[in-house]
Amino acid sequence: MIPNPNIPEVSIPSVIQNIPLQHYLILSTLLFVIGIIGVLTRRNAIIIFMSVELMLNAANLLLIAFSSYRSDPSGQVFVFFIMAVAAAEVAVGLAIIVMIYRNTRNTDIGFLNKLKW
């Protein structure tokens, strides 16, 4: 490939150079799959909530890895906003779980079918 003088040279930080991008892909995929399995197999609302957070963190890890390899801070800024939304989700979600527990003394989602019409 012929170097283009109009495009600046992309410099990968030395810390990131030691770990190949494929390792980040494998780790992020593994974390996301663990989160999916947790959401699909567990019946406890808190465990499901933690699995959803694990899936969000897997996506954040991948965004940070690609952002670092491309030396583009836009992925890191996007992760910052995702973390802010996730913090709001945690606050609202835990409040809902606490209120359900106060009313039913149970966090099993199978027990919540009486919330239906």
Tab-separated table of C-alpha atoms in Angstrom:
chain	number	residue	atom	x	y	z
A	1	MET	CA	0.000	0.000	0.000
A	2	ILE	CA	1.350	3.406	-0.971
A	3	PRO	CA	1.469	5.884	1.937
A	4	ASN	CA	-0.714	8.937	1.447
A	5	PRO	CA	0.884	12.186	2.688
A	6	ASN	CA	-2.555	13.744	3.285
A	7	ILE	CA	-3.578	11.109	5.845
A	8	PRO	CA	-1.703	11.263	9.165
A	9	GLU	CA	0.100	8.138	10.373
A	10	VAL	CA	-2.018	6.176	12.857
A	11	SER	CA	-0.073	5.493	16.028
A	12	ILE	CA	-1.300	2.745	18.311
A	13	PRO	CA	-0.406	3.335	21.991
A	14	SER	CA	2.386	1.065	23.229
A	15	VAL	CA	0.190	-0.490	25.909
A	16	ILE	CA	-2.371	-1.553	23.297
A	17	GLN	CA	0.302	-2.852	20.887
A	18	ASN	CA	1.177	-5.700	23.261
A	19	ILE	CA	-2.308	-7.255	23.048
A	20	PRO	CA	-3.656	-8.130	19.584
A	21	LEU	CA	-7.092	-6.898	18.564
A	22	GLN	CA	-8.316	-10.485	18.199
A	23	HIS	CA	-7.905	-11.025	21.946
A	24	TYR	CA	-10.217	-8.085	22.637
A	25	LEU	CA	-12.721	-9.512	20.145
A	26	ILE	CA	-12.627	-12.939	21.795
A	27	LEU	CA	-12.964	-11.522	25.319
A	28	SER	CA	-15.804	-9.211	24.337
A	29	THR	CA	-17.637	-12.014	22.542
A	30	LEU	CA	-17.192	-14.314	25.526
A	31	LEU	CA	-18.550	-11.690	27.936
A	32	PHE	CA	-21.497	-10.958	25.658
A	33	VAL	CA	-22.357	-14.660	25.315
A	34	ILE	CA	-22.183	-15.115	29.104
A	35	GLY	CA	-24.581	-12.173	29.432
A	36	ILE	CA	-26.997	-13.649	26.887
A	37	ILE	CA	-26.928	-17.023	28.635
A	38	GLY	CA	-27.603	-15.291	31.949
A	39	VAL	CA	-30.592	-13.414	30.554
A	40	LEU	CA	-32.085	-16.467	28.878
A	41	THR	CA	-31.584	-19.041	31.642
A	42	ARG	CA	-31.925	-17.238	34.955
A	43	ARG	CA	-35.204	-16.438	36.688
A	44	ASN	CA	-33.902	-14.018	39.330
A	45	ALA	CA	-34.426	-10.366	38.359
A	46	ILE	CA	-31.133	-9.239	39.908
A	47	ILE	CA	-29.118	-11.862	38.004
A	48	ILE	CA	-30.869	-10.879	34.759
A	49	PHE	CA	-30.090	-7.247	35.490
A	50	MET	CA	-26.417	-8.084	36.064
A	51	SER	CA	-26.334	-10.076	32.814
A	52	VAL	CA	-27.652	-7.096	30.855
A	53	GLU	CA	-24.939	-4.924	32.407
A	54	LEU	CA	-22.340	-7.531	31.434
A	55	MET	CA	-23.549	-7.356	27.842
A	56	LEU	CA	-23.263	-3.543	27.879
A	57	ASN	CA	-19.729	-3.777	29.254
A	58	ALA	CA	-18.777	-6.255	26.522
A	59	ALA	CA	-19.914	-3.765	23.895
A	60	ASN	CA	-18.022	-0.989	25.693
A	61	LEU	CA	-14.831	-3.072	25.736
A	62	LEU	CA	-15.077	-3.622	22.013
A	63	LEU	CA	-15.704	0.065	21.328
A	64	ILE	CA	-12.678	1.034	23.434
A	65	ALA	CA	-10.459	-1.551	21.718
A	66	PHE	CA	-11.390	-0.389	18.217
A	67	SER	CA	-11.093	3.236	19.267
A	68	SER	CA	-7.613	2.670	20.656
A	69	TYR	CA	-6.416	0.722	17.637
A	70	ARG	CA	-7.629	3.406	15.259
A	71	SER	CA	-6.432	6.265	17.526
A	72	ASP	CA	-9.892	7.777	17.251
A	73	PRO	CA	-11.401	9.175	20.465
A	74	SER	CA	-14.982	9.092	19.174
A	75	GLY	CA	-15.449	5.493	20.359
A	76	GLN	CA	-14.300	6.443	23.837
A	77	VAL	CA	-16.699	9.385	23.931
A	78	PHE	CA	-19.507	7.069	22.840
A	79	VAL	CA	-18.582	4.679	25.676
A	80	PHE	CA	-18.780	7.569	28.134
A	81	PHE	CA	-22.375	8.257	27.084
A	82	ILE	CA	-23.241	4.551	27.212
A	83	MET	CA	-21.923	4.419	30.778
A	84	ALA	CA	-24.014	7.446	31.725
A	85	VAL	CA	-27.145	5.804	30.330
A	86	ALA	CA	-26.224	2.534	32.060
A	87	ALA	CA	-25.887	4.357	35.385
A	88	ALA	CA	-29.378	5.790	34.969
A	89	GLU	CA	-30.626	2.334	34.019
A	90	VAL	CA	-29.094	0.879	37.176
A	91	ALA	CA	-30.775	3.475	39.358
A	92	VAL	CA	-34.213	2.969	37.812
A	93	GLY	CA	-33.883	-0.803	37.496
A	94	LEU	CA	-32.781	-1.339	41.073
A	95	ALA	CA	-35.582	0.911	42.326
A	96	ILE	CA	-38.100	-1.197	40.404
A	97	ILE	CA	-36.587	-4.437	41.722
A	98	VAL	CA	-36.657	-3.139	45.306
A	99	MET	CA	-40.318	-2.101	44.974
A	100	ILE	CA	-41.244	-5.498	43.513
A	101	TYR	CA	-39.410	-7.228	46.347
A	102	ARG	CA	-41.190	-5.098	48.945
A	103	ASN	CA	-44.571	-6.018	47.501
A	104	THR	CA	-44.033	-9.693	46.709
A	105	ARG	CA	-41.039	-10.708	48.899
A	106	ASN	CA	-39.648	-12.424	45.806
A	107	THR	CA	-37.394	-11.442	42.891
A	108	ASP	CA	-38.319	-14.395	40.671
A	109	ILE	CA	-39.634	-13.118	37.337
A	110	GLY	CA	-41.955	-16.102	36.994
A	111	PHE	CA	-43.773	-14.874	40.090
A	112	LEU	CA	-44.497	-11.516	38.450
A	113	ASN	CA	-47.181	-12.817	36.101
A	114	LYS	CA	-49.886	-11.332	38.315
A	115	LEU	CA	-48.855	-7.904	36.992
A	116	LYS	CA	-50.590	-8.889	33.751
A	117	TRP	CA	-54.216	-7.960	33.063
